[in-house]
Amino acid sequence: MMYDQTRAQQPSGQTPGPAGRRIPGPEPLLPSDEQDKIVQSLRHALNTFADTPLEALEEAESAYDEATAQLVNALAERRRLLRAGWQDQDPEAQSDGLRLALRQYREIIQRLLHI
């Protein structure tokens, strides 16, 4: 039996839980740096509302416009990549690839419906 350093450092009687075996979640629709910019702009609008309500609302509207534009572009690119992956495949020979593409469409649609 080999020495397991990770297990040895855990308190006795404790085994790795589900967090230790985490399965990666779905890929974010927007890159994190773009999300951060939009969130920062929205926070600024919220923080300045008391002093300059009209300007804060305009900044919030701008953040909204940026978020929707980024989302539309990201979804269009995701669709383009998905379509390119299955469009020219022979359905008989590539059923696993087609099944994967269908799962990806389902995942994206479900995420959009739960926004």
Short mmCIF file of C-alpha atoms in Angstrom, two decimals:
data_model
loop_
_atom_site.label_atom_id
_atom_site.label_comp_id
_atom_site.label_asym_id
_atom_site.label_seq_id
_atom_site.Cartn_x
_atom_site.Cartn_y
_atom_site.Cartn_z
CA MET A 1 0.00 0.00 0.00
CA MET A 2 1.35 3.44 -0.96
CA TYR A 3 1.47 6.46 1.35
CA ASP A 4 -1.28 9.00 0.53
CA GLN A 5 -0.10 12.42 1.75
CA THR A 6 -3.44 14.15 1.09
CA ARG A 7 -5.32 11.57 3.09
CA ALA A 8 -2.73 11.63 5.86
CA GLN A 9 -3.24 15.38 6.35
CA GLN A 10 -7.00 15.00 6.92
CA PRO A 11 -8.39 14.63 10.44
CA SER A 12 -8.80 10.98 11.37
CA GLY A 13 -12.04 9.32 10.36
CA GLN A 14 -12.69 11.84 7.59
CA THR A 15 -12.75 10.91 3.94
CA PRO A 16 -12.91 13.27 0.98
CA GLY A 17 -16.46 14.45 0.45
CA PRO A 18 -18.23 15.43 -2.75
CA ALA A 19 -16.26 18.69 -2.93
CA GLY A 20 -13.08 16.64 -3.33
CA ARG A 21 -14.58 14.88 -6.33
CA ARG A 22 -16.14 17.93 -7.94
CA ILE A 23 -17.28 17.59 -11.54
CA PRO A 24 -16.65 20.72 -13.60
CA GLY A 25 -19.81 22.71 -14.26
CA PRO A 26 -20.94 24.21 -17.52
CA GLU A 27 -18.73 26.74 -19.21
CA PRO A 28 -19.79 30.32 -18.42
CA LEU A 29 -21.58 32.10 -21.24
CA LEU A 30 -19.48 35.24 -20.76
CA PRO A 31 -15.77 35.42 -19.95
CA SER A 32 -15.13 36.34 -16.32
CA ASP A 33 -13.33 39.59 -17.18
CA GLU A 34 -16.38 40.77 -19.16
CA GLN A 35 -18.70 39.74 -16.33
CA ASP A 36 -16.51 41.65 -13.87
CA LYS A 37 -16.66 44.85 -15.95
CA ILE A 38 -20.45 44.70 -16.17
CA VAL A 39 -20.84 43.95 -12.46
CA GLN A 40 -18.45 46.77 -11.57
CA SER A 41 -20.42 49.22 -13.69
CA LEU A 42 -23.69 48.13 -12.10
CA ARG A 43 -22.22 48.42 -8.59
CA HIS A 44 -21.01 51.92 -9.38
CA ALA A 45 -24.50 52.85 -10.53
CA LEU A 46 -26.01 51.45 -7.33
CA ASN A 47 -23.48 53.25 -5.15
CA THR A 48 -23.95 56.63 -6.82
CA PHE A 49 -27.75 56.56 -7.06
CA ALA A 50 -28.32 58.65 -3.91
CA ASP A 51 -26.12 61.49 -5.18
CA THR A 52 -26.88 61.36 -8.92
CA PRO A 53 -29.94 59.20 -9.58
CA LEU A 54 -30.35 60.02 -13.28
CA GLU A 55 -26.69 59.36 -14.09
CA ALA A 56 -26.83 56.14 -12.04
CA LEU A 57 -29.84 54.94 -14.02
CA GLU A 58 -28.09 55.76 -17.29
CA GLU A 59 -25.03 53.80 -16.13
CA ALA A 60 -27.23 50.85 -15.10
CA GLU A 61 -28.92 50.95 -18.50
CA SER A 62 -25.52 50.96 -20.17
CA ALA A 63 -24.48 47.92 -18.10
CA TYR A 64 -27.71 46.21 -19.13
CA ASP A 65 -27.06 46.98 -22.81
CA GLU A 66 -23.49 45.68 -22.53
CA ALA A 67 -24.61 42.49 -20.79
CA THR A 68 -27.30 41.72 -23.37
CA ALA A 69 -24.99 42.49 -26.31
CA GLN A 70 -22.24 40.29 -24.87
CA LEU A 71 -24.73 37.50 -24.21
CA VAL A 72 -26.17 37.64 -27.74
CA ASN A 73 -22.66 37.54 -29.22
CA ALA A 74 -21.58 34.67 -26.95
CA LEU A 75 -24.68 32.64 -27.79
CA ALA A 76 -24.23 33.24 -31.52
CA GLU A 77 -20.61 32.07 -31.30
CA ARG A 78 -21.58 29.01 -29.24
CA ARG A 79 -24.25 28.15 -31.84
CA ARG A 80 -21.76 28.57 -34.68
CA LEU A 81 -19.27 26.23 -33.01
CA LEU A 82 -21.92 23.63 -32.18
CA ARG A 83 -23.33 23.69 -35.70
CA ALA A 84 -19.87 23.38 -37.26
CA GLY A 85 -19.27 20.31 -35.12
CA TRP A 86 -22.27 18.33 -36.33
CA GLN A 87 -23.50 19.83 -39.60
CA ASP A 88 -21.31 17.86 -42.00
CA GLN A 89 -21.22 14.60 -40.06
CA ASP A 90 -22.77 11.40 -41.35
CA PRO A 91 -25.65 10.69 -38.90
CA GLU A 92 -25.11 6.94 -39.08
CA ALA A 93 -21.37 7.01 -38.41
CA GLN A 94 -21.27 9.80 -35.83
CA SER A 95 -24.26 9.22 -33.55
CA ASP A 96 -22.16 9.82 -30.40
CA GLY A 97 -21.01 13.21 -31.69
CA LEU A 98 -24.56 14.14 -32.60
CA ARG A 99 -25.79 13.03 -29.18
CA LEU A 100 -23.17 15.22 -27.51
CA ALA A 101 -24.22 18.22 -29.61
CA LEU A 102 -27.86 17.63 -28.66
CA ARG A 103 -26.90 17.56 -24.97
CA GLN A 104 -25.01 20.83 -25.37
CA TYR A 105 -28.03 22.49 -27.02
CA ARG A 106 -30.24 21.20 -24.20
CA GLU A 107 -27.86 22.52 -21.53
CA ILE A 108 -27.69 25.99 -23.08
CA ILE A 109 -31.45 26.21 -23.54
CA GLN A 110 -32.08 25.10 -19.95
CA ARG A 111 -29.64 27.67 -18.66
CA LEU A 112 -31.32 30.41 -20.69
CA LEU A 113 -34.75 29.44 -19.41
CA HIS A 114 -33.54 29.66 -15.80
CA ILE A 115 -31.99 33.11 -16.04
#
